[in-house]
PDB file of C-alpha atoms in Angstrom:
ATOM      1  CA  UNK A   1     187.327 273.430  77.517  1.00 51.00           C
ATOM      2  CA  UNK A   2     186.443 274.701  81.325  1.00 59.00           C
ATOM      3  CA  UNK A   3     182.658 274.522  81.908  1.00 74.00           C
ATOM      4  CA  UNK A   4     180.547 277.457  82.389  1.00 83.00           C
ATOM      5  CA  UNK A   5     180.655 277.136  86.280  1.00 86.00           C
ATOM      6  CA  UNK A   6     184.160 277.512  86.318  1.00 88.00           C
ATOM      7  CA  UNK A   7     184.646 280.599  84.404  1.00 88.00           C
ATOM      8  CA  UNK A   8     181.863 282.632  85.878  1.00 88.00           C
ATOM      9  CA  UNK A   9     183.606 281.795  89.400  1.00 89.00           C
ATOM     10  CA  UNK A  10     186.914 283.126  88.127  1.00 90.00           C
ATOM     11  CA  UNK A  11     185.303 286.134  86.362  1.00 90.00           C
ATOM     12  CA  UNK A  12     183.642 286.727  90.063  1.00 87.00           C
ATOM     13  CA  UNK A  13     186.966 286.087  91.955  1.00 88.00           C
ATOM     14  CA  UNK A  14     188.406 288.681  89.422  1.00 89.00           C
ATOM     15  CA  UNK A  15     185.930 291.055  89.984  1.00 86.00           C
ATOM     16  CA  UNK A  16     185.626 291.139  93.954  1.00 84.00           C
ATOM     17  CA  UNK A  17     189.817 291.605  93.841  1.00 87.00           C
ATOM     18  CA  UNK A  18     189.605 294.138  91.400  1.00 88.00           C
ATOM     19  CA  UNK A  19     186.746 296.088  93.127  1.00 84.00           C
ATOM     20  CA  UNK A  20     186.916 294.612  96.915  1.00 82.00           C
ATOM     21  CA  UNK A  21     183.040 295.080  97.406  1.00 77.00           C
ATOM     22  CA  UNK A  22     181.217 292.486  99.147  1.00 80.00           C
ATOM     23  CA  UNK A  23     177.807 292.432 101.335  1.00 84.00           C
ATOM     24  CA  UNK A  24     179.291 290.947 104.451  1.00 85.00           C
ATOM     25  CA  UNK A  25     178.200 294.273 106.159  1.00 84.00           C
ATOM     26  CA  UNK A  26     174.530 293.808 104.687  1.00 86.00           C
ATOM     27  CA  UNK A  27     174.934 290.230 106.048  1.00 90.00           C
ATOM     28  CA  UNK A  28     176.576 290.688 109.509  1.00 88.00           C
ATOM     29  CA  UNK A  29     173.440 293.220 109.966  1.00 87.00           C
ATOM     30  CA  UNK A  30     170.564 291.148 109.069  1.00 90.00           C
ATOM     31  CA  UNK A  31     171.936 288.172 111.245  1.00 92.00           C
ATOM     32  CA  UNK A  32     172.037 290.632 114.251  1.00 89.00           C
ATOM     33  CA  UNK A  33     168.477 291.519 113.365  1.00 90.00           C
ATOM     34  CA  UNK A  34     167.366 287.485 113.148  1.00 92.00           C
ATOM     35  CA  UNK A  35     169.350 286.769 116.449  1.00 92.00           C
ATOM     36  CA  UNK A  36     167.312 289.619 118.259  1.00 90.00           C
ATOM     37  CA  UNK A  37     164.134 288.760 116.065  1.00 88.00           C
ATOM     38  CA  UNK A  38     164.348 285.186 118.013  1.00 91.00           C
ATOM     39  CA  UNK A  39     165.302 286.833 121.734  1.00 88.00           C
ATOM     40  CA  UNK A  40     162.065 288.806 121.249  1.00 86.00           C
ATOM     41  CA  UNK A  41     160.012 285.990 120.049  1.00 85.00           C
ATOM     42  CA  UNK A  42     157.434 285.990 123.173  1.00 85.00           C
ATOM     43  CA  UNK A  43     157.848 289.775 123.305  1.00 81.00           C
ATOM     44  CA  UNK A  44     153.921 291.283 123.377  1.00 85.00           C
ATOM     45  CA  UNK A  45     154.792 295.025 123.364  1.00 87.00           C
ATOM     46  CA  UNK A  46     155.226 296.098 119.764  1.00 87.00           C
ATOM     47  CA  UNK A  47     157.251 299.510 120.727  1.00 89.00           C
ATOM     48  CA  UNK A  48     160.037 297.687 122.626  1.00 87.00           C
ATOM     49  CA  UNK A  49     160.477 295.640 119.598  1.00 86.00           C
ATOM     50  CA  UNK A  50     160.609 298.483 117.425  1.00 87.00           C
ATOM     51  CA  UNK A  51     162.790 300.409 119.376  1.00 89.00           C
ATOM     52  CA  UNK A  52     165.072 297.422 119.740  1.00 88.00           C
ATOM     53  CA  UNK A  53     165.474 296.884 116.019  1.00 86.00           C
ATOM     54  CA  UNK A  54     166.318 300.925 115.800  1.00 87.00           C
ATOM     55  CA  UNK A  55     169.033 300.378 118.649  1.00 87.00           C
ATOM     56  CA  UNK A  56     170.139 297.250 117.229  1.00 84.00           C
ATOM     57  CA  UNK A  57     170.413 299.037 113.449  1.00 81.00           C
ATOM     58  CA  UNK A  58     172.314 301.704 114.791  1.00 82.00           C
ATOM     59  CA  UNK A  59     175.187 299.772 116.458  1.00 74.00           C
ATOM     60  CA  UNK A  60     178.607 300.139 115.039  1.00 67.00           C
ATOM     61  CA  UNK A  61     179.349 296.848 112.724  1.00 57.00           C
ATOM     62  CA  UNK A  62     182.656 295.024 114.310  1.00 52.00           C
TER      63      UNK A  62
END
């Protein structure tokens, strides 16, 4: 008898090739916004920051 693990993994494999939706673009988004979040680390002025984030938000995903 396969363990609980095991089926819920194949019941999610099932699903994602059933449906084909993931968060890799939710993902691929908030690591842009953590790499910039740590190039703006000493940054003191809060609108370049902001405006930054909007740019950065508003890219095309690759």
């Amino acid at each position: 008898m396969p363990c609980d693990c095991y089926v819920y993994f194949i019941l999610r494999l099932l699903n994602y090739h059933r449906l084909r939706y993931t968060n890799a673009a939710v993902e691929g988004r908030n690591n842009r916004l953590q790499a910039l979040q740590r190039r703006l680390y000493f940054t003191r002025n809060q609108a370049i920051y902001k405006e930054r984030i909007i740019v950065e938000c508003n890219r095309k995903l690759a």
